[in-house]
Coordinates of N, CA, C and O and ligand atoms in Angstrom, one line a residue:
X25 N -69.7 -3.6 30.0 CA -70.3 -3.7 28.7 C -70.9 -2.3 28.3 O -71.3 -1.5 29.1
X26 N -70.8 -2.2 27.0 CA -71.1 -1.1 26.8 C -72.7 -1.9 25.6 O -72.7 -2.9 24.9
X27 N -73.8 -0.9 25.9 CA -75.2 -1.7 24.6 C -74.6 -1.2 23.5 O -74.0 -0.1 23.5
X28 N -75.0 -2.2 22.4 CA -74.7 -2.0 21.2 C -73.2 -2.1 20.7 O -73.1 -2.4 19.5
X29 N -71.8 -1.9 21.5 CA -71.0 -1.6 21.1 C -70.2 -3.2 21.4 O -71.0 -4.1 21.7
X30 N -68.7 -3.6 21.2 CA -68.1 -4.7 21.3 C -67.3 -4.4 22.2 O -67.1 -5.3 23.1
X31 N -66.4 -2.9 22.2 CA -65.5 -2.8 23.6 C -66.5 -2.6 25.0 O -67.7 -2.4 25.1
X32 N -65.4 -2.5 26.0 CA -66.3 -2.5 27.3 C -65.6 -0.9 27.6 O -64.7 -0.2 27.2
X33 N -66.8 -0.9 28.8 CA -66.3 0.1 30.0 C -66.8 -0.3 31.6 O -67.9 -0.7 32.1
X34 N -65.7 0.1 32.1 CA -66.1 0.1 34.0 C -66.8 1.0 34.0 O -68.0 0.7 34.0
X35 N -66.3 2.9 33.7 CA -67.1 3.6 34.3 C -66.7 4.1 35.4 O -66.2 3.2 36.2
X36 N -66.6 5.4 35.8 CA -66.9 6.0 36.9 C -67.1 5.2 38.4 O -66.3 4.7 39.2
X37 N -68.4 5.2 38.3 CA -69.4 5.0 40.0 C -68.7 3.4 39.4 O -67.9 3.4 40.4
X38 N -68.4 2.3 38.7 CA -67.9 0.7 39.1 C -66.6 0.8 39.7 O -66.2 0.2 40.7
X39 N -65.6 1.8 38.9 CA -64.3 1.7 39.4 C -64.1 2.7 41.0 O -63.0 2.8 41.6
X40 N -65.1 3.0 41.4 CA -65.1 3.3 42.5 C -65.6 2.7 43.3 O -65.2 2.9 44.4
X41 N -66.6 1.8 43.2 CA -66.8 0.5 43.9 C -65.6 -0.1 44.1 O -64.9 -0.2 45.1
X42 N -65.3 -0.6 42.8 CA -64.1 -1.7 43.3 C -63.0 -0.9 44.1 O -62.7 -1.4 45.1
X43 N -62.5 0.1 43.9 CA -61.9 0.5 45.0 C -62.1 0.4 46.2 O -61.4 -0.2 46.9
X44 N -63.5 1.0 46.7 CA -63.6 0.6 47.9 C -63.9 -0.7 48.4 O -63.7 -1.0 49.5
X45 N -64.5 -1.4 47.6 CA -63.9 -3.1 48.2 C -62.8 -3.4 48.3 O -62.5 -4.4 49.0
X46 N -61.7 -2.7 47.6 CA -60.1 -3.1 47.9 C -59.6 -2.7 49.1 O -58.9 -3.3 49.9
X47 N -60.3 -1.5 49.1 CA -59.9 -0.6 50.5 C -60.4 -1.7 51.7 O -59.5 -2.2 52.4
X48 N -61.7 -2.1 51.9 CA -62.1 -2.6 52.4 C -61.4 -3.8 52.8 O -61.7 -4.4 53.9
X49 N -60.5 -4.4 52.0 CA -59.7 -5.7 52.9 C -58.3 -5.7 51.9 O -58.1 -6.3 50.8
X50 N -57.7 -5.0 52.3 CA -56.1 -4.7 51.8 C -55.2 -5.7 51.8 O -54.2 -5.8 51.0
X51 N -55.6 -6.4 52.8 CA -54.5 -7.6 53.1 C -54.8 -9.0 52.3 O -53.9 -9.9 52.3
X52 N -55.9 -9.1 51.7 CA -56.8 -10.0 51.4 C -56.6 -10.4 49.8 O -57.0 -9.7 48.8
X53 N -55.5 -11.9 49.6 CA -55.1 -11.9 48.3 C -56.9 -12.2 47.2 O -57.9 -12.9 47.3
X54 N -56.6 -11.2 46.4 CA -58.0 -11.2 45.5 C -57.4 -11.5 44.0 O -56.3 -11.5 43.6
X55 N -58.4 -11.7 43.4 CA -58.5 -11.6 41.8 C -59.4 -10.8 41.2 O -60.6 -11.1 41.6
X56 N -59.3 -10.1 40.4 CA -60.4 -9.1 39.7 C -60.5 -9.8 38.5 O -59.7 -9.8 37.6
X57 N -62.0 -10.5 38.3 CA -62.1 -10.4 36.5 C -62.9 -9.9 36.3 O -63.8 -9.6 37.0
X58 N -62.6 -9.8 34.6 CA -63.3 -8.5 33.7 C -63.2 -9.3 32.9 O -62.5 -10.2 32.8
X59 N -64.7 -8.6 32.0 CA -64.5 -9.6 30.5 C -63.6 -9.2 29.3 O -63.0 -10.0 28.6
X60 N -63.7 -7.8 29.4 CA -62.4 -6.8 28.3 C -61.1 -6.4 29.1 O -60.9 -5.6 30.1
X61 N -60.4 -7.1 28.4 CA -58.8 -6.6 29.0 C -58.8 -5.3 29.6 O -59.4 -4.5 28.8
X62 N -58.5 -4.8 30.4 CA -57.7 -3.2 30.1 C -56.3 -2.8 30.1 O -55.8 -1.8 30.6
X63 N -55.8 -4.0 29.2 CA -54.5 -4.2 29.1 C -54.1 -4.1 27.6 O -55.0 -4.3 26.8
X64 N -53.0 -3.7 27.1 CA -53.3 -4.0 25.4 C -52.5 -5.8 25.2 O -52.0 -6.4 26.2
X65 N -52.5 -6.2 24.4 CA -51.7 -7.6 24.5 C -51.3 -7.5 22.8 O -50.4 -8.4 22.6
X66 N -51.5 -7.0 21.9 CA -50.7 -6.5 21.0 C -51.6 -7.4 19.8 O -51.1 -7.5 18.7
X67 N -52.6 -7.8 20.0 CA -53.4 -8.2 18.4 C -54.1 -7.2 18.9 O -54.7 -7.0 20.0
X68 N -54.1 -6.3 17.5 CA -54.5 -5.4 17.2 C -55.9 -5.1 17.0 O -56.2 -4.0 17.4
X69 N -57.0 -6.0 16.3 CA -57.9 -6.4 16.0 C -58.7 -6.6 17.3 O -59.7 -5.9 17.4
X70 N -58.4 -7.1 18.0 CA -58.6 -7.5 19.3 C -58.7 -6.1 20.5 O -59.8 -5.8 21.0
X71 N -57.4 -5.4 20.7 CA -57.0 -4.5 21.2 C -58.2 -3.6 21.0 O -58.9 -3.2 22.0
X72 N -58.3 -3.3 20.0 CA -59.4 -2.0 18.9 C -60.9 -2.2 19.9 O -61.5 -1.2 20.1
X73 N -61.4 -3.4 20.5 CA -62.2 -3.3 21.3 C -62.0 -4.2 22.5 O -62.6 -5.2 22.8
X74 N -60.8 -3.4 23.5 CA -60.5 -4.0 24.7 C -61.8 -2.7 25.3 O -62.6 -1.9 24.8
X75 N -61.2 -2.9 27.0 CA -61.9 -2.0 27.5 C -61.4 -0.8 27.7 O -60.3 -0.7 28.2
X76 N -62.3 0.5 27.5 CA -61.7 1.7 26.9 C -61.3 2.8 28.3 O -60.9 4.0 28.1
X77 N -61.5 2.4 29.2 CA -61.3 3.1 30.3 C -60.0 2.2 31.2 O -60.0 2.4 32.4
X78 N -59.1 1.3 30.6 CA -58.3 0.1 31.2 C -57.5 1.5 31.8 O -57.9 1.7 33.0
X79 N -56.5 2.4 31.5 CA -56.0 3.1 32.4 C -56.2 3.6 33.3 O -55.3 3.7 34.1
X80 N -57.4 4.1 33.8 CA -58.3 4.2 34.8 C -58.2 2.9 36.0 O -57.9 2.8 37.2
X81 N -58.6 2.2 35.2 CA -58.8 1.0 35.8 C -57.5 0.8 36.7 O -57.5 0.7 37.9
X82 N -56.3 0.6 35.7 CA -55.3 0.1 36.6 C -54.7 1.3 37.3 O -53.7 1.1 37.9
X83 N -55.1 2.3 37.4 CA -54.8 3.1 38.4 C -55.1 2.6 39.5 O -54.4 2.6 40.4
X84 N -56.6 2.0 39.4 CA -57.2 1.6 40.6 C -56.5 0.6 41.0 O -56.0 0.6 42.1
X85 N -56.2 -0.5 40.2 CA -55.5 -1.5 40.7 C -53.9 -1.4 41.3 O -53.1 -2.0 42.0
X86 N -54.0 -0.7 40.8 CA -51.7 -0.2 41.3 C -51.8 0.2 42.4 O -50.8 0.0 43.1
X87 N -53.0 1.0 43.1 CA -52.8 1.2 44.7 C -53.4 0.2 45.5 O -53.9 0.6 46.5
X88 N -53.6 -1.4 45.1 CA -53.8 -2.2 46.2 C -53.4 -3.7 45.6 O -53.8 -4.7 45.0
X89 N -52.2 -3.3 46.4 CA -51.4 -4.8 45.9 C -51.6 -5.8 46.5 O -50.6 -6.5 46.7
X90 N -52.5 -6.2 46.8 CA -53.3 -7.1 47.6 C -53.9 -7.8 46.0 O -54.3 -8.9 46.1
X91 N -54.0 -7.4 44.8 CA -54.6 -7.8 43.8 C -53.9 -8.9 43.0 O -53.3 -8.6 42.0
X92 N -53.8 -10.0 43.3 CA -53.3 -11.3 42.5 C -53.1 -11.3 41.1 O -51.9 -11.2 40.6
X93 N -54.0 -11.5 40.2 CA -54.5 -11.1 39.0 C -56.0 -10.5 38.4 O -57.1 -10.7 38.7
X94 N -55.5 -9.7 37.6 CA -57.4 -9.4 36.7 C -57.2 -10.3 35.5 O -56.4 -10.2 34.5
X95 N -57.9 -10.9 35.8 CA -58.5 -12.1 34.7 C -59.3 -11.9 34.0 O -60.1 -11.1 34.5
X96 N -59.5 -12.1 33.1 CA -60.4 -11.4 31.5 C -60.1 -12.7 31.0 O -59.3 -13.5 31.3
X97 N -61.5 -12.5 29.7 CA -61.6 -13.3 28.7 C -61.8 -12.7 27.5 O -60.8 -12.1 27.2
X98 N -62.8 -12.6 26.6 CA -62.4 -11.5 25.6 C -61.8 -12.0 24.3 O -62.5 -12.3 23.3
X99 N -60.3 -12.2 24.4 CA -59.4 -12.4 22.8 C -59.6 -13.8 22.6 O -59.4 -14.4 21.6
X100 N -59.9 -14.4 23.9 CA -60.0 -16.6 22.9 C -58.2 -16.1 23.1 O -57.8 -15.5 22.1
X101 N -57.6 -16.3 24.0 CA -56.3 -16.6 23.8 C -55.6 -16.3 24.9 O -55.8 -15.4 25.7
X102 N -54.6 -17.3 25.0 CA -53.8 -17.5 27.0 C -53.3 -16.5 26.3 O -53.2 -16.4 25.1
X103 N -53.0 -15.3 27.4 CA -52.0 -14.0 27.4 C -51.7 -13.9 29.2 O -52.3 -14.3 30.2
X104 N -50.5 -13.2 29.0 CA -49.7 -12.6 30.5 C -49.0 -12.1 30.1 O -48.1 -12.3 29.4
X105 N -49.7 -10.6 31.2 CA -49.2 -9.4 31.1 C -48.7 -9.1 32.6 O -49.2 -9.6 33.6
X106 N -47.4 -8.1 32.6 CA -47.4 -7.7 34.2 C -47.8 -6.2 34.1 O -47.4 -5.6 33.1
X107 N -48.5 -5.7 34.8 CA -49.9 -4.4 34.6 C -49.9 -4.2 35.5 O -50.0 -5.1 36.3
X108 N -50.0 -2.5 36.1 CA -50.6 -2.2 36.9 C -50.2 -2.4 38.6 O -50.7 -2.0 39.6
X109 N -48.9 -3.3 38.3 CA -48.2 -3.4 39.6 C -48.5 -5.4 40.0 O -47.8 -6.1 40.8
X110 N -49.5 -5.7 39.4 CA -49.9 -7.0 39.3 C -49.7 -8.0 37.9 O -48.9 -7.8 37.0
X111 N -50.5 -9.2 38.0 CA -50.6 -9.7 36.5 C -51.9 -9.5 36.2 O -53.0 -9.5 36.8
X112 N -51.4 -9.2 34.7 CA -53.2 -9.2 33.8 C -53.0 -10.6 32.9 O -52.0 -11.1 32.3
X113 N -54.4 -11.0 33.1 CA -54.2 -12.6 32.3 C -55.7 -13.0 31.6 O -56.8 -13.1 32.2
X114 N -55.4 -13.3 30.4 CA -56.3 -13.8 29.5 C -56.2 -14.9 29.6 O -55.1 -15.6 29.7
X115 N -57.7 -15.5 29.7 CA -57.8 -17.1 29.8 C -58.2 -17.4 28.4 O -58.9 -16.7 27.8
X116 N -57.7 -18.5 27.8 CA -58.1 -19.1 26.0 C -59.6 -19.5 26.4 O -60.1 -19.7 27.5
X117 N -60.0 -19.7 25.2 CA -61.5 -20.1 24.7 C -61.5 -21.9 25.1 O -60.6 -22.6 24.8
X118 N -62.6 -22.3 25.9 CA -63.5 -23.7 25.6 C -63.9 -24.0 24.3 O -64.2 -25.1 23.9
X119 N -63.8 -22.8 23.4 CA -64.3 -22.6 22.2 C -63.2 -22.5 21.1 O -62.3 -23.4 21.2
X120 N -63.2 -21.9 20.2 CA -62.1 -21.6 19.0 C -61.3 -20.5 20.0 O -61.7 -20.0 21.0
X121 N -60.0 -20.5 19.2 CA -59.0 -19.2 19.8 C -59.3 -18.0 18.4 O -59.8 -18.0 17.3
X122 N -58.6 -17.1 19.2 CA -58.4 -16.2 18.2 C -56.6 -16.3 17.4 O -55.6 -16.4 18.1
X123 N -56.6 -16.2 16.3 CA -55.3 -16.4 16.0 C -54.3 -15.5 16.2 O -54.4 -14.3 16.3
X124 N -53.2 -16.0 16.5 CA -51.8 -15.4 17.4 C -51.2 -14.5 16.0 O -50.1 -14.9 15.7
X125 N -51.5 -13.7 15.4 CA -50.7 -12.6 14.6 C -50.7 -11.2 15.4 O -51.6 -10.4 15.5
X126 N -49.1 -11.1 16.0 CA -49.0 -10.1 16.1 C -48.4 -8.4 15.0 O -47.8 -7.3 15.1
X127 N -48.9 -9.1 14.1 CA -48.4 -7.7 12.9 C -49.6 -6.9 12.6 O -50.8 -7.2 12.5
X128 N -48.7 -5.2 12.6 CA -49.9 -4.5 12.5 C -51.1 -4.7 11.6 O -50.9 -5.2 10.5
X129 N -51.9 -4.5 11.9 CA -53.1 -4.7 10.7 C -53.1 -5.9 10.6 O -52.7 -6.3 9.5
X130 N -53.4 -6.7 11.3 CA -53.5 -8.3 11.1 C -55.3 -8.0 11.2 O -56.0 -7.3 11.9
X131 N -55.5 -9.1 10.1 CA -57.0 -9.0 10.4 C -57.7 -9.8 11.2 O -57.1 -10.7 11.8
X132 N -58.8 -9.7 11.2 CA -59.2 -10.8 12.4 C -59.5 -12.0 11.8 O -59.9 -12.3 10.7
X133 N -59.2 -12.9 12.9 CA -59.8 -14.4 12.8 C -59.9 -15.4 13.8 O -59.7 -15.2 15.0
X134 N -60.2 -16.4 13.3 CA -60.0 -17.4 14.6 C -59.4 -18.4 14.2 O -59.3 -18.5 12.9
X135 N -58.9 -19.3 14.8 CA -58.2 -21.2 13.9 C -58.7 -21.8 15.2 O -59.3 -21.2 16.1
X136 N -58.6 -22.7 15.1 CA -58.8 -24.3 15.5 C -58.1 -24.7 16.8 O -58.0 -25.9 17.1
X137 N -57.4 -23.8 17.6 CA -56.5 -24.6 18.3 C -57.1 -25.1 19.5 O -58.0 -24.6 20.1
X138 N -56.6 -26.0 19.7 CA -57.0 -26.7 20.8 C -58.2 -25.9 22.2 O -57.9 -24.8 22.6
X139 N -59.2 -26.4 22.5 CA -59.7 -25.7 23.7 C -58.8 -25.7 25.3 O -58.0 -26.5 25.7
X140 N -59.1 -25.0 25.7 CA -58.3 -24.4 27.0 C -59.3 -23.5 28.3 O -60.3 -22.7 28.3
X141 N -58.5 -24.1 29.2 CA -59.2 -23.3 30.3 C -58.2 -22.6 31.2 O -57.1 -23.0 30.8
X142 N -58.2 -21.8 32.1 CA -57.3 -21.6 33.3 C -57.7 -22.3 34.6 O -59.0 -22.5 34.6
X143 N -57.2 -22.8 35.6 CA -57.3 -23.1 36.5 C -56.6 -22.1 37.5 O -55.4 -22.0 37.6
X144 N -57.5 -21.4 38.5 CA -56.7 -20.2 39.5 C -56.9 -20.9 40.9 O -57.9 -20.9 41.6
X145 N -54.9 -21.9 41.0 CA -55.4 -22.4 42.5 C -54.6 -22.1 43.5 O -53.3 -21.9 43.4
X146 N -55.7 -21.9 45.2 CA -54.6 -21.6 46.2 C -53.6 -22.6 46.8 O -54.0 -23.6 47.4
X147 N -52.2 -22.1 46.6 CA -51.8 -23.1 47.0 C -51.0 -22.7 48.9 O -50.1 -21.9 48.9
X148 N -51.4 -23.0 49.6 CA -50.8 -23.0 51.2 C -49.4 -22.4 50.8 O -48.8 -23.1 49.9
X149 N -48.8 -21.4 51.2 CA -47.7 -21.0 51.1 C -47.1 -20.4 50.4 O -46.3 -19.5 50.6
X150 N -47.7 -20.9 48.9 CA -47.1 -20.4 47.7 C -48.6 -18.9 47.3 O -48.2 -17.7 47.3
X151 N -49.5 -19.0 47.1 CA -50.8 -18.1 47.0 C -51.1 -18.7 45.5 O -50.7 -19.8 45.1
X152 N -51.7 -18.2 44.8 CA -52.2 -18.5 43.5 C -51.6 -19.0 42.7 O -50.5 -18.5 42.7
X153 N -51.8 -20.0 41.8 CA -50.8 -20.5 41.0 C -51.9 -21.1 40.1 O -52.7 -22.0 40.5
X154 N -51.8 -20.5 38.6 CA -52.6 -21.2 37.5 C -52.0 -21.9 36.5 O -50.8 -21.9 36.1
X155 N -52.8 -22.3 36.1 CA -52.5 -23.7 35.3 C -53.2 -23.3 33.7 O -53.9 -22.4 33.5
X156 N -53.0 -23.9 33.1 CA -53.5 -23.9 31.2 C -53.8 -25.5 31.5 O -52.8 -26.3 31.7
X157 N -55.0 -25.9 31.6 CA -55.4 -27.1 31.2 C -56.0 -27.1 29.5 O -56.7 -26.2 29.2
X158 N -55.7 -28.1 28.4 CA -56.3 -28.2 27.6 C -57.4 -29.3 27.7 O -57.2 -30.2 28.4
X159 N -58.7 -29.2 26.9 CA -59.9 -29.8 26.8 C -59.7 -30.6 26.0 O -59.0 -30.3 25.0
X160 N -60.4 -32.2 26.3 CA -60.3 -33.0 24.8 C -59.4 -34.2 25.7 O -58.8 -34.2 26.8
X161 N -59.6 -35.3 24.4 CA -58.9 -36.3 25.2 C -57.5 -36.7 24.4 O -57.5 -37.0 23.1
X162 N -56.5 -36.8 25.4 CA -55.0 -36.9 25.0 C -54.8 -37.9 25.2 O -55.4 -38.4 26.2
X163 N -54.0 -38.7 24.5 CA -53.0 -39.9 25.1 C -51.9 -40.0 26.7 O -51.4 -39.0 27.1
X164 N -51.9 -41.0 27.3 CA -51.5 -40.8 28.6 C -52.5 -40.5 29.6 O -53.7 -40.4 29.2
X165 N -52.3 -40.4 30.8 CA -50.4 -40.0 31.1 C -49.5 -41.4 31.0 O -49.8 -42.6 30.7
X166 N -48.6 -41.0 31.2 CA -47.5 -42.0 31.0 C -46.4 -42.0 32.0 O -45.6 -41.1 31.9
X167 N -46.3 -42.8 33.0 CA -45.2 -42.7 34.3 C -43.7 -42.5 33.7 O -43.2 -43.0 32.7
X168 N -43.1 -41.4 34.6 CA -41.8 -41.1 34.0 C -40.9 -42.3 34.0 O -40.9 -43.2 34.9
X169 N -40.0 -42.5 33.0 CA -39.4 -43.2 33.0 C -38.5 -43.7 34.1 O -37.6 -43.0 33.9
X170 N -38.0 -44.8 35.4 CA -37.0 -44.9 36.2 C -38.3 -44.6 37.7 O -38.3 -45.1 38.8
X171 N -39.0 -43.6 37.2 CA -40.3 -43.3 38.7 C -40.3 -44.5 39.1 O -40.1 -45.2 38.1
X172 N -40.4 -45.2 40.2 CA -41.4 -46.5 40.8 C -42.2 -46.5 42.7 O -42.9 -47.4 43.1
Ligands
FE2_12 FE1 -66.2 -10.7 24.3

């Protein structure tokens, strides 16, 4: 976080921390989250205050592939990116989303869409595997047809 401002920064002395915790267990499937992407994801509006040192960053991340995903939140909107040698992934808002216009100069906003979370789980064999749960109550479930 940066005081006063809306984009973020790691910084210097943090991205050298996390390095050396990478260093420190290389073999060790991890996830890095951040609250500002340092990824761009192409809403612009959004982008304009990701985090301003993200190349940096994924320098750090590209030499320890031990890194699963960096997880951010930030835009209110599911995104996946492959970055850095890994995936970069935005989790959607509990809250409002931000609206999906990718054209330049889209201005900002938010709509209504459904709330959303990620779920980041291990699975024996396979390693991480996330999910988009939506919030709120749905109809169903409903047994597949011919199942018994
Ligand atoms: Fe934010």
């Amino acid at each position: 976080m940066i005081p006063g401002k809306t984009e973020g920064e790691v910084g210097a002395e943090q991205r050298d921390w996390l390095a050396a915790r990478l260093a420190d267990a290389p073999r060790k499937p991890t996830i890095v989250f951040m609250h500002h992407p340092p990824f761009p994801t192409g809403i612009g509006h959004m982008d304009s205050i990701n985090c301003i040192d993200g190349e940096a960053v994924g320098a750090v991340i590209a030499r320890h592939p031990q890194v699963e995903r960096v997880v951010c939140g930030h835009h209110h909107r599911p995104i996946q990116i492959r970055w850095a040698g890994t995936i970069g992934s935005v989790a959607p808002s509990t809250a409002h989303q931000v609206t999906l216009d990718l054209s330049a100069g889209a201005p900002s906003s938010f709509c209504l869409e459904p709330p959303a979370f990620h779920l980041h789980c291990w699975i024996a064999g396979a390693g991480i595997v996330t999910h988009q749960a939506y919030i709120g109550d749905f109809p169903g479930p409903y047994p597949f047809v011919g199942d018994s």
